[in-house]
PDB file of C-alpha atoms in Angstrom:
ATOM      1  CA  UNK A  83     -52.885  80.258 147.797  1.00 44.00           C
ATOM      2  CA  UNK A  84     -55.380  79.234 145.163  1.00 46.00           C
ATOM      3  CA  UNK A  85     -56.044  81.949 142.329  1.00 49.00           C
ATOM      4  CA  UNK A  86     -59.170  84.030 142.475  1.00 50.00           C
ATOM      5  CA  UNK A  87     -61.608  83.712 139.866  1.00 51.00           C
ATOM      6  CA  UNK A  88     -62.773  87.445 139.017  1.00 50.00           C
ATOM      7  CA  UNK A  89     -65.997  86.187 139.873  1.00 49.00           C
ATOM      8  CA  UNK A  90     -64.620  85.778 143.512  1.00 54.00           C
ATOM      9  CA  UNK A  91     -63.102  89.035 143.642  1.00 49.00           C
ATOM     10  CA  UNK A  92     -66.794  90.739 142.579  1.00 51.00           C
ATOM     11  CA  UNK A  93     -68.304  88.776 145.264  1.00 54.00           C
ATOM     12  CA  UNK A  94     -66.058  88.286 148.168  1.00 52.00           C
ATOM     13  CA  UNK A  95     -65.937  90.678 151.236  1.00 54.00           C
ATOM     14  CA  UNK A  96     -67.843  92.238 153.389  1.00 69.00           C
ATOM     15  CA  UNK A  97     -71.348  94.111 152.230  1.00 76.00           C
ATOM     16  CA  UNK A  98     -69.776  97.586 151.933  1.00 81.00           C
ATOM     17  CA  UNK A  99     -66.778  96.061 150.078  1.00 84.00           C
ATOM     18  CA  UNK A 100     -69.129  93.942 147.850  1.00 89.00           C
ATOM     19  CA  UNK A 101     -70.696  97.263 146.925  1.00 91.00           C
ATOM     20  CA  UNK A 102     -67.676  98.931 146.086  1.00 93.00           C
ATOM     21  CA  UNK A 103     -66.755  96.068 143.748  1.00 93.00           C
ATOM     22  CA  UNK A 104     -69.944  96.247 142.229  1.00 90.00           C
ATOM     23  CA  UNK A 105     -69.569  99.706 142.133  1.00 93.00           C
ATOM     24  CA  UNK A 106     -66.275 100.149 140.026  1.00 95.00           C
ATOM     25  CA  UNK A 107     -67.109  96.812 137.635  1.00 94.00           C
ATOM     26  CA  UNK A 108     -70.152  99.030 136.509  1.00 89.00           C
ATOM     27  CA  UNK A 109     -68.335 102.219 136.417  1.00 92.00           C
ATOM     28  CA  UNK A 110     -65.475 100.505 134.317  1.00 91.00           C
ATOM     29  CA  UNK A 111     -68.411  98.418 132.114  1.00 86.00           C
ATOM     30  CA  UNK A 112     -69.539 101.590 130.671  1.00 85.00           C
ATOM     31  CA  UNK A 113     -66.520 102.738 130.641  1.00 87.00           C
ATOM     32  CA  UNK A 114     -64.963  99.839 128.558  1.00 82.00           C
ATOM     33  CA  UNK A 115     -68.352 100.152 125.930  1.00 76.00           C
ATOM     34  CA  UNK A 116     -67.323 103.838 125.581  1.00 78.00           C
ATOM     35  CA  UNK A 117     -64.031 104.027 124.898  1.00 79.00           C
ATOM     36  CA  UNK A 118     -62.722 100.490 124.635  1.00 74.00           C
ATOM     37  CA  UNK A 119     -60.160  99.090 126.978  1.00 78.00           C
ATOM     38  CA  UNK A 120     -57.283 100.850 125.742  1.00 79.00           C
ATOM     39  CA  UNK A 121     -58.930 104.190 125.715  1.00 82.00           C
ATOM     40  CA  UNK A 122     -59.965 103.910 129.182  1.00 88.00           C
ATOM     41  CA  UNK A 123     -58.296 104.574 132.286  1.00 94.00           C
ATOM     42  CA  UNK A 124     -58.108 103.248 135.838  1.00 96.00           C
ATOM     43  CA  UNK A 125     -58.183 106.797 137.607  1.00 95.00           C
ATOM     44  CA  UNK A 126     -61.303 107.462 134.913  1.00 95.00           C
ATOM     45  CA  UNK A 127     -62.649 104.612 136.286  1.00 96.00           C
ATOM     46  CA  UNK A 128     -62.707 105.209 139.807  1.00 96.00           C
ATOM     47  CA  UNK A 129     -63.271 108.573 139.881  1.00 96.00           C
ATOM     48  CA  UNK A 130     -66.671 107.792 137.864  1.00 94.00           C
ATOM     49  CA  UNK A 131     -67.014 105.386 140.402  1.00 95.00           C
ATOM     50  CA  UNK A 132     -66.753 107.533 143.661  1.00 95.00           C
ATOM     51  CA  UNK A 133     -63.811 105.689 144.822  1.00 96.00           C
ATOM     52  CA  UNK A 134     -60.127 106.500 145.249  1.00 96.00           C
ATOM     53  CA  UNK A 135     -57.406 104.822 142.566  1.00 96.00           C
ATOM     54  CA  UNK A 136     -55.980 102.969 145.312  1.00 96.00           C
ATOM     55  CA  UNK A 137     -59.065 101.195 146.736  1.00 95.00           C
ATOM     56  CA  UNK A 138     -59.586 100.262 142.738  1.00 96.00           C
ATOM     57  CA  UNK A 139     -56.012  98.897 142.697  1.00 96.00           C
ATOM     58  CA  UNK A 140     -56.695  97.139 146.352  1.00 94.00           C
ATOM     59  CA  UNK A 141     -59.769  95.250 144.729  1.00 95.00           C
ATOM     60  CA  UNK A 142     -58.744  94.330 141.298  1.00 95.00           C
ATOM     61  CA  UNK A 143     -54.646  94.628 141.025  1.00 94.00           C
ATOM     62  CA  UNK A 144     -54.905  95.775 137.308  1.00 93.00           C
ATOM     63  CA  UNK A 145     -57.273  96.664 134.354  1.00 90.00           C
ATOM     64  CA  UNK A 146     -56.721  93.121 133.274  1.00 87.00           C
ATOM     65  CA  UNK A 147     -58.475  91.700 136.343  1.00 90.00           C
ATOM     66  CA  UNK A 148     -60.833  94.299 136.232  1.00 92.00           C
ATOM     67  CA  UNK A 149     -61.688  93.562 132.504  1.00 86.00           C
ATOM     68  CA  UNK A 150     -62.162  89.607 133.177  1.00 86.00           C
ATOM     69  CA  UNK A 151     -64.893  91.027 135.890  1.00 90.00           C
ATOM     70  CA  UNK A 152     -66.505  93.539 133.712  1.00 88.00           C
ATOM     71  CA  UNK A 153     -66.773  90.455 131.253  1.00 83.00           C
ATOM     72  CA  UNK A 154     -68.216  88.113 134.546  1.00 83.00           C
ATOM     73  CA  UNK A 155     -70.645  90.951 135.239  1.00 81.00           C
ATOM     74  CA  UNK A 156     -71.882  91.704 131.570  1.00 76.00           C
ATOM     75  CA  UNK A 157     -73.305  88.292 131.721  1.00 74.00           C
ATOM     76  CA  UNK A 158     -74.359  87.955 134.957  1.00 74.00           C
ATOM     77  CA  UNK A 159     -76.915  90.755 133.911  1.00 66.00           C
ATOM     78  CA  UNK A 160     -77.916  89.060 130.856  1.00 65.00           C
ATOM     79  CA  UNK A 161     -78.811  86.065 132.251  1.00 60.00           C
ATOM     80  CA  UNK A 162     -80.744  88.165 134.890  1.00 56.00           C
ATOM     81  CA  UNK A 163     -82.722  90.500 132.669  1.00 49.00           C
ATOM     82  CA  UNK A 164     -83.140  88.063 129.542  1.00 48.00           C
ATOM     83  CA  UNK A 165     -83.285  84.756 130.164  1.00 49.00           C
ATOM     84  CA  UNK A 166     -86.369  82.684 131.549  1.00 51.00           C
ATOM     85  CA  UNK A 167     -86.575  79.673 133.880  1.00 54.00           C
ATOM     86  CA  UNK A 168     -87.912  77.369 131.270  1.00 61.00           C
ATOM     87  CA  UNK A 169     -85.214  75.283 129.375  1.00 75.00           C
ATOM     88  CA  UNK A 170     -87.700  74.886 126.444  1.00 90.00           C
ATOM     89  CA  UNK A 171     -86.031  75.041 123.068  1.00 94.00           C
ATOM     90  CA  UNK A 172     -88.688  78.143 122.602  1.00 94.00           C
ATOM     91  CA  UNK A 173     -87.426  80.084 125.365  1.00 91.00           C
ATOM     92  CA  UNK A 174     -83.902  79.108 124.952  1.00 92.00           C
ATOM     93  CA  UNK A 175     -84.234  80.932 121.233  1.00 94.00           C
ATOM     94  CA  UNK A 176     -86.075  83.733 122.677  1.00 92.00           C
ATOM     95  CA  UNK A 177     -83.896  84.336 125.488  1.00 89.00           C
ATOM     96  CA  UNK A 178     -80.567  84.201 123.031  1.00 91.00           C
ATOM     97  CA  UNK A 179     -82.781  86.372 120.725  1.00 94.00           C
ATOM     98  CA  UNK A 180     -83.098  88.788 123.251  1.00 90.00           C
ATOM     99  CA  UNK A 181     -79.524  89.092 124.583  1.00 87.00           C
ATOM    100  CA  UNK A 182     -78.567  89.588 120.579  1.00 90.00           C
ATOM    101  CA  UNK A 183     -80.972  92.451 120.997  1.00 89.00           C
ATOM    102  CA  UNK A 184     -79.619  93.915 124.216  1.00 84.00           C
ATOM    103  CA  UNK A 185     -75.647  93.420 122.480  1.00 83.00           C
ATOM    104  CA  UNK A 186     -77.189  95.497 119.477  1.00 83.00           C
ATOM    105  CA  UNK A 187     -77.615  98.427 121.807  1.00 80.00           C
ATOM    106  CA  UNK A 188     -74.052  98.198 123.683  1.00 76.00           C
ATOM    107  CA  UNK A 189     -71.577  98.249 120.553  1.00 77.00           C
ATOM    108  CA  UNK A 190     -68.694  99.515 122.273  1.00 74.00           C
ATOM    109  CA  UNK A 191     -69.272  96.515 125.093  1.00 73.00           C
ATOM    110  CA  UNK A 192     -69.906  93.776 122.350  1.00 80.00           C
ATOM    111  CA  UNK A 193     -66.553  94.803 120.623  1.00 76.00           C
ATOM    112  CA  UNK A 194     -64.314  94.642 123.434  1.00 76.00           C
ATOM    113  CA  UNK A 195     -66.129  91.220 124.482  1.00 81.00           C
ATOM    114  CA  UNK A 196     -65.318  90.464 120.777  1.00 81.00           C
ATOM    115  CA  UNK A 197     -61.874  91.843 120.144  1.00 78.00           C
ATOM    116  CA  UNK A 198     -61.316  89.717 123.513  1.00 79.00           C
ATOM    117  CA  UNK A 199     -61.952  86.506 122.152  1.00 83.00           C
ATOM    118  CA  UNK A 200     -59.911  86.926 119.430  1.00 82.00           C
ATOM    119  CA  UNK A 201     -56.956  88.228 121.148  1.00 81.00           C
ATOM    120  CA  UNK A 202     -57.669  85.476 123.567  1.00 84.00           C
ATOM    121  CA  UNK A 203     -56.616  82.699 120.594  1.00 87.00           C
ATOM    122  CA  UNK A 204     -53.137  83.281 122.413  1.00 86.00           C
ATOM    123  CA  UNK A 205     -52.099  80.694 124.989  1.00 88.00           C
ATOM    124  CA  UNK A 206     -51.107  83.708 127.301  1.00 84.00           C
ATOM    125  CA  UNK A 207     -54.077  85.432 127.056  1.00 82.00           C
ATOM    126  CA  UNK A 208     -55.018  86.761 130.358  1.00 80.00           C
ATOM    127  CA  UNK A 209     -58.691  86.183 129.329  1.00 82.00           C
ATOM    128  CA  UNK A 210     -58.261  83.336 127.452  1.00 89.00           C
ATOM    129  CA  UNK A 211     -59.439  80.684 130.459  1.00 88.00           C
ATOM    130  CA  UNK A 212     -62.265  83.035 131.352  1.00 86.00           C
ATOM    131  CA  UNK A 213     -63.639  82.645 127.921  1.00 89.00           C
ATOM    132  CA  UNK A 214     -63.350  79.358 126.851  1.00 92.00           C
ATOM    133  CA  UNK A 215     -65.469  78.751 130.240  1.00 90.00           C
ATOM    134  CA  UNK A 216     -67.837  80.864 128.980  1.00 88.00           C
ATOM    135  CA  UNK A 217     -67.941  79.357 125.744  1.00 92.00           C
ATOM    136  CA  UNK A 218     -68.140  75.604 127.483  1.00 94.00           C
ATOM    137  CA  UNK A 219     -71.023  76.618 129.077  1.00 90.00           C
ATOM    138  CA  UNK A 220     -72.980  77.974 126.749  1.00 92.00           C
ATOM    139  CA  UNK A 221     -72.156  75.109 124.363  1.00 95.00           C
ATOM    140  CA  UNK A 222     -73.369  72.575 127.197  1.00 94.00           C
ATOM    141  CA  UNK A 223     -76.992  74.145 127.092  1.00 93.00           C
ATOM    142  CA  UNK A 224     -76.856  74.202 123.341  1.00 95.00           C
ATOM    143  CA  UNK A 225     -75.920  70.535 122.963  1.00 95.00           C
ATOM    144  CA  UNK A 226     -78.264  69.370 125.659  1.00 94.00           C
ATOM    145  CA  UNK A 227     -81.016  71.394 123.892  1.00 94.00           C
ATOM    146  CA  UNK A 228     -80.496  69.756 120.402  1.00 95.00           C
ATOM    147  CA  UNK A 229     -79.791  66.330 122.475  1.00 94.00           C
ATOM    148  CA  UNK A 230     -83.197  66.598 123.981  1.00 94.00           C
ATOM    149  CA  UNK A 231     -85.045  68.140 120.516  1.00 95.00           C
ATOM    150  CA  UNK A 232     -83.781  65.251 117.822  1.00 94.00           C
ATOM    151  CA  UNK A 233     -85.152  62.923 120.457  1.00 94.00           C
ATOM    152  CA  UNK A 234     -88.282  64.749 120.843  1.00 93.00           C
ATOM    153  CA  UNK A 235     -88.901  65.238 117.424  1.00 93.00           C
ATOM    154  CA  UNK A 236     -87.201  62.105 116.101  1.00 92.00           C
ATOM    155  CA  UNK A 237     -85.118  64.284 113.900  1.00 88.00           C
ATOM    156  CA  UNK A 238     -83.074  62.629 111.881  1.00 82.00           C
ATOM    157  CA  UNK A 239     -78.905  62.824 112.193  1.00 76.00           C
ATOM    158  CA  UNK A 240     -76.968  65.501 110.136  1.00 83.00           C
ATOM    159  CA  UNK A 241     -72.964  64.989 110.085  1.00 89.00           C
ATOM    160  CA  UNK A 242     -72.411  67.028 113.693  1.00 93.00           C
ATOM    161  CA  UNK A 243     -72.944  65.874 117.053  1.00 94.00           C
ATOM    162  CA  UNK A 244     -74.828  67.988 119.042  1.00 95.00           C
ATOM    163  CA  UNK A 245     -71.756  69.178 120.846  1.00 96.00           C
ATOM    164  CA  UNK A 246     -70.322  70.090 117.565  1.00 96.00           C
ATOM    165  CA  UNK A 247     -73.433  71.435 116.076  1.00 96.00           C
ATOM    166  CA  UNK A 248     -73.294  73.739 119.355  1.00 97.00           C
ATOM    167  CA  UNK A 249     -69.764  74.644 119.133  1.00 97.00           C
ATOM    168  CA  UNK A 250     -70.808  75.905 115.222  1.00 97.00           C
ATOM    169  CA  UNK A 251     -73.542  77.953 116.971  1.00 97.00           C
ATOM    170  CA  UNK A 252     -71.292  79.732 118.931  1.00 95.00           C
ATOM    171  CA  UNK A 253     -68.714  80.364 116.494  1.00 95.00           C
ATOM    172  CA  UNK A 254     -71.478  81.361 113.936  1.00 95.00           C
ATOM    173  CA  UNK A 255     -72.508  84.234 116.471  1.00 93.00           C
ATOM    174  CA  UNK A 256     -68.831  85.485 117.399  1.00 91.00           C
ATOM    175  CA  UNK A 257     -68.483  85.723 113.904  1.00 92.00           C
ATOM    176  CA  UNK A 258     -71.540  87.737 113.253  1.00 93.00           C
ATOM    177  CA  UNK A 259     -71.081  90.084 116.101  1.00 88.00           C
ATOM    178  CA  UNK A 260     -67.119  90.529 114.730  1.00 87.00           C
ATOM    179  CA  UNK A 261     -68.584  90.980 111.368  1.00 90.00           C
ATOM    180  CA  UNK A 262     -70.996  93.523 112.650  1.00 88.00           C
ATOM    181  CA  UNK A 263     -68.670  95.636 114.217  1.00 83.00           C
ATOM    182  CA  UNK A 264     -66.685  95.995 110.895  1.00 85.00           C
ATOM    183  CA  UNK A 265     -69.838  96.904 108.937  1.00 91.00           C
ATOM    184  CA  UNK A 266     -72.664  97.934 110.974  1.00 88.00           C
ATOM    185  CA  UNK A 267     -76.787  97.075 110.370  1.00 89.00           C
ATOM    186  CA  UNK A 268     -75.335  94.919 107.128  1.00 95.00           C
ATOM    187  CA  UNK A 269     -76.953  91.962 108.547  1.00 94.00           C
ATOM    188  CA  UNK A 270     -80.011  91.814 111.161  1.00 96.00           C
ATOM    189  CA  UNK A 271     -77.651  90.286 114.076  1.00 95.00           C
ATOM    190  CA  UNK A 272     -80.870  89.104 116.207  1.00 95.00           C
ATOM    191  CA  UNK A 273     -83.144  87.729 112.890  1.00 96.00           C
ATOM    192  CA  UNK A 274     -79.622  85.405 112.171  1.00 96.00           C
ATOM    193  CA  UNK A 275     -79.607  84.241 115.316  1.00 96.00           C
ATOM    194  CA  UNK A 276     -82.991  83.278 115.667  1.00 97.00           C
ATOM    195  CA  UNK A 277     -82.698  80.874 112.527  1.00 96.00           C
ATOM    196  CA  UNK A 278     -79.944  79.576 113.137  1.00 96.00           C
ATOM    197  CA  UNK A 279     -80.568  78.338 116.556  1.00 97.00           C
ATOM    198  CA  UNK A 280     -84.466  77.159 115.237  1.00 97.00           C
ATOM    199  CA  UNK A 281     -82.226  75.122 112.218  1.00 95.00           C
ATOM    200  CA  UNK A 282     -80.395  73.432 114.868  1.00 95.00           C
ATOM    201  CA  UNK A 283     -83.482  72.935 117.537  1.00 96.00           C
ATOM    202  CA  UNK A 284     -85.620  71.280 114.538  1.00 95.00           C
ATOM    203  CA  UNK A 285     -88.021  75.003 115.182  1.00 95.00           C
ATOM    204  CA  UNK A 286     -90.406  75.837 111.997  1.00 80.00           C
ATOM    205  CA  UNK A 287     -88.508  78.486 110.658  1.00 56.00           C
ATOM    206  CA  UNK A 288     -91.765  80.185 109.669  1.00 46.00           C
ATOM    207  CA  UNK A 289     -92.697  81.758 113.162  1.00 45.00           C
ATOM    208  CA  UNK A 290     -89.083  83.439 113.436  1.00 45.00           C
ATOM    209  CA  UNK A 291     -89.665  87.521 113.468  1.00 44.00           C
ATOM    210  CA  UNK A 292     -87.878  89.860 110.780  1.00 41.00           C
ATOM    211  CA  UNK A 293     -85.969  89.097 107.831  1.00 36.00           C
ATOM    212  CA  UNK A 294     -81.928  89.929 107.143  1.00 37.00           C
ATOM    213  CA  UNK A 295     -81.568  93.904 106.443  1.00 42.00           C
ATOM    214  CA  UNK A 296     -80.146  94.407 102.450  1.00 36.00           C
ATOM    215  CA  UNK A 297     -76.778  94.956 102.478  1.00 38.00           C
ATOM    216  CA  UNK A 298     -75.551  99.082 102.068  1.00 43.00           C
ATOM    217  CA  UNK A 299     -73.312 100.132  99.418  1.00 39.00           C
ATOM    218  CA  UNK A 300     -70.059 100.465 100.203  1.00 39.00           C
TER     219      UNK A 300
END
């Protein structure tokens, strides 16, 4: 039989199983933000949940699968609450802007989806396909943005293709959020977001809000 995305397993079933799904992903979400996935437990889970261990074990197997639906879920609600319909280079900034906002309020969430991709570097990395799909995708809207703004604005080449010039976007964020968890409000996480998505989008740099907070003494 073909292998179930964790996407799938959130979203297959009948309405009251759906629910129940839905149910323990969010009960494990917070969870996960709280106490990290090693800290947390599956009974903790479902009894926060209002369900029995076993119907938590009969949905998701293990806390692995459970994990690679938390991390399907935690974006499914980001792209829900923060991003608009327009595919304007504007709104593409502000939506990104705002989900570096909402990550700023769920540390313990945005280190485990961090610590994740960096255990996932492993070949046999139980999250590791999960997350280099969510990495393609997210580097396809980049690259198509900058495709369509050097075009647009006739801007002229630097040494990256826009798919590479995404990919550095990416990696430039995962490294600030990693670097944020390690030393906390050094660096304005949304601000350096914001420019460096405007540098790559040919944006004037002069409407971005806030500035980079001065770095604390050790």
């Amino acid at each position: 039989m073909p292998k179930k995305s964790p996407d799938d397993a959130l979203n297959s079933g009948y309405a009251s199983g759906r629910a129940t799904k839905k149910a323990i992903v969010a009960s494990a979400a917070e969870a996960f933000a709280q106490k990290g996935f090693y800290g947390t437990s599956l009974r903790g889970i479902a009894a926060a949940a209002g369900v029995d261990h076993s119907t938590l074990m009969h949905h998701f197997g293990n806390k692995t699968n459970l994990m690679l639906a938390v991390i399907e879920w935690h974006d499914q609600q980001q792209l829900k609450a923060e991003f608009p319909t327009s595919l304007s280079a504007e709104a593409i900034v502000e939506g990104f802007v705002h989900t570096a906002e909402r990550n700023r309020n769920s540390p313990g969430l945005v280190q485990l989806l961090t610590i994740l991709t960096a255990e996932a570097g492993t070949e046999d990395h139980p999250a590791r396909e999960v997350l280099q799909k969510r990495h393609q995708r997210l580097i396809t809207l980049f690259s198509w943005v900058i495709k369509h703004q050097r075009a647009k604005l006739k801007l002229p080449d630097d040494d990256m293709t826009p798919e590479q010039r995404a990919a550095m976007i990416l990696a430039t964020w995962d490294g600030l959020q990693m670097f944020d968890a390690l030393h906390p409000g050094v660096l304005d996480v949304p601000t350096m977001v914001e420019r460096t998505l405007r540098d790559a989008f040919g944006l004037d740099s002069s409407t971005s809000q806030g500035s980079p907070a001065a770095p604390k003494a050790p």
